[in-house]
Amino acid sequence: MDYQNKPQDYYSHVRSEMLAFLPDGSKTILDVGCADGSFAFQVKKISGAEVWGIEYMEEEAKKAAEKLDRVFAGPCEGHIDNLPENYFDVIFFNDVLEHLQDPYAVLKAIKSKLSDTGVIISSIPNIRYHRVLVPLLFRKQFEYQAEGVMDKTHLRFFTGSSIRKMYEDQGYEIVEHKGI
């Protein structure tokens, strides 16, 4: 995948809108696809929690390691077994699952890493977004881009209902599902 040629601020974007979903009292947090650690560092500052990250890109993982408590570099699939069982109060997947070959298997494998009250918070682009559908319907083509819903590095595309189904099929209870 061509993750090297992303816009300059792609790996340092802080998804501040995702902070609203962070449960009070979260003490252990994992950010899968943490990039340079900017978002996870904000979570750490706000919550005072122990924050870990997993980042595919080696250079970005090095930057994240300067900000977070522990960071693994490489594909997340290769690090799930190294994570402690029943440990994380929150696992974030901010715009990550659509980049994975088998997000279903990742969600299934990582479930045992959540504490008894642990939650997954994710952001997943919806292919039914009007700016995607209009070109598809009227020009009859996918118009891939450097980032966004039609990011050329996306391996999977989801709708709202397929996102729900993916989580439910892996045994998760959906507490909240909304567009942001």
PDB file of N, CA and C in Angstrom, residues 2-3 15 17 24 37 50 59 64 80 84 88 91 106 109 118 134 153 156 160-161 165 174:
ATOM      1  N   ASP A   2       0.384   2.263  -0.604  1.00  0.00           N
ATOM      2  CA  ASP A   2       1.122   3.512  -0.735  1.00  0.00           C
ATOM      3  C   ASP A   2       0.788   4.458   0.422  1.00  0.00           C
ATOM      4  N   TYR A   3       1.287   4.113   1.595  1.00  0.00           N
ATOM      5  CA  TYR A   3       1.052   4.964   2.760  1.00  0.00           C
ATOM      6  C   TYR A   3       2.095   6.084   2.853  1.00  0.00           C
ATOM      7  N   ARG A  15      -8.190  13.635  15.831  1.00  0.00           N
ATOM      8  CA  ARG A  15      -9.631  13.482  15.635  1.00  0.00           C
ATOM      9  C   ARG A  15     -10.353  13.946  16.894  1.00  0.00           C
ATOM     10  N   GLU A  17     -13.159  15.180  17.453  1.00  0.00           N
ATOM     11  CA  GLU A  17     -14.560  14.769  17.585  1.00  0.00           C
ATOM     12  C   GLU A  17     -14.696  13.379  18.206  1.00  0.00           C
ATOM     13  N   ASP A  24     -15.595   8.259  30.860  1.00  0.00           N
ATOM     14  CA  ASP A  24     -14.943   8.760  32.073  1.00  0.00           C
ATOM     15  C   ASP A  24     -14.324   7.588  32.828  1.00  0.00           C
ATOM     16  N   GLY A  37       0.942   9.393  16.940  1.00  0.00           N
ATOM     17  CA  GLY A  37       0.552   9.449  18.347  1.00  0.00           C
ATOM     18  C   GLY A  37      -0.160  10.725  18.761  1.00  0.00           C
ATOM     19  N   GLU A  50      -3.003   5.337  30.964  1.00  0.00           N
ATOM     20  CA  GLU A  50      -1.892   4.661  30.309  1.00  0.00           C
ATOM     21  C   GLU A  50      -2.354   4.405  28.875  1.00  0.00           C
ATOM     22  N   GLU A  59       8.199   4.767  10.767  1.00  0.00           N
ATOM     23  CA  GLU A  59       8.608   6.133  11.123  1.00  0.00           C
ATOM     24  C   GLU A  59       7.574   6.819  12.017  1.00  0.00           C
ATOM     25  N   ALA A  64       5.341   8.227  17.651  1.00  0.00           N
ATOM     26  CA  ALA A  64       4.337   7.912  18.675  1.00  0.00           C
ATOM     27  C   ALA A  64       4.995   7.414  19.958  1.00  0.00           C
ATOM     28  N   ILE A  80      -1.496  -8.375  18.133  1.00  0.00           N
ATOM     29  CA  ILE A  80      -2.633  -8.647  19.024  1.00  0.00           C
ATOM     30  C   ILE A  80      -2.283  -9.690  20.076  1.00  0.00           C
ATOM     31  N   PRO A  84      -1.886  -7.698  26.537  1.00  0.00           N
ATOM     32  CA  PRO A  84      -2.409  -8.402  27.717  1.00  0.00           C
ATOM     33  C   PRO A  84      -3.913  -8.657  27.610  1.00  0.00           C
ATOM     34  N   PHE A  88      -7.569  -3.533  28.420  1.00  0.00           N
ATOM     35  CA  PHE A  88      -7.872  -2.181  27.938  1.00  0.00           C
ATOM     36  C   PHE A  88      -9.318  -1.777  28.202  1.00  0.00           C
ATOM     37  N   ILE A  91     -10.403   0.647  23.311  1.00  0.00           N
ATOM     38  CA  ILE A  91      -9.570   0.433  22.130  1.00  0.00           C
ATOM     39  C   ILE A  91     -10.146   1.302  21.020  1.00  0.00           C
ATOM     40  N   VAL A 106      -9.629  -9.263  13.050  1.00  0.00           N
ATOM     41  CA  VAL A 106      -8.975  -8.369  14.010  1.00  0.00           C
ATOM     42  C   VAL A 106      -9.925  -8.056  15.162  1.00  0.00           C
ATOM     43  N   ALA A 109     -10.233 -11.146  17.361  1.00  0.00           N
ATOM     44  CA  ALA A 109      -9.025 -11.438  18.139  1.00  0.00           C
ATOM     45  C   ALA A 109      -8.790 -10.429  19.255  1.00  0.00           C
ATOM     46  N   GLY A 118     -14.761  -2.859  29.076  1.00  0.00           N
ATOM     47  CA  GLY A 118     -14.083  -2.209  27.966  1.00  0.00           C
ATOM     48  C   GLY A 118     -14.960  -2.005  26.741  1.00  0.00           C
ATOM     49  N   VAL A 134     -22.708  10.224  -5.756  1.00  0.00           N
ATOM     50  CA  VAL A 134     -23.009  11.020  -6.952  1.00  0.00           C
ATOM     51  C   VAL A 134     -22.048  10.690  -8.093  1.00  0.00           C
ATOM     52  N   THR A 153      -5.933   3.710  -0.439  1.00  0.00           N
ATOM     53  CA  THR A 153      -5.366   2.638   0.378  1.00  0.00           C
ATOM     54  C   THR A 153      -6.429   1.825   1.120  1.00  0.00           C
ATOM     55  N   ARG A 156     -11.303  -2.172   2.151  1.00  0.00           N
ATOM     56  CA  ARG A 156     -12.712  -2.503   2.399  1.00  0.00           C
ATOM     57  C   ARG A 156     -13.545  -1.236   2.357  1.00  0.00           C
ATOM     58  N   GLY A 160     -23.346   1.955   6.736  1.00  0.00           N
ATOM     59  CA  GLY A 160     -23.733   1.943   8.142  1.00  0.00           C
ATOM     60  C   GLY A 160     -24.189   0.570   8.598  1.00  0.00           C
ATOM     61  N   SER A 161     -24.999  -0.087   7.785  1.00  0.00           N
ATOM     62  CA  SER A 161     -25.510  -1.408   8.184  1.00  0.00           C
ATOM     63  C   SER A 161     -24.416  -2.472   8.160  1.00  0.00           C
ATOM     64  N   LYS A 165     -23.240  -4.820  11.321  1.00  0.00           N
ATOM     65  CA  LYS A 165     -23.200  -6.278  11.156  1.00  0.00           C
ATOM     66  C   LYS A 165     -21.813  -6.832  11.484  1.00  0.00           C
ATOM     67  N   ILE A 174     -23.529  -3.117  20.323  1.00  0.00           N
ATOM     68  CA  ILE A 174     -23.363  -1.744  19.863  1.00  0.00           C
ATOM     69  C   ILE A 174     -24.127  -0.824  20.807  1.00  0.00           C
TER      70      ILE A 174
END
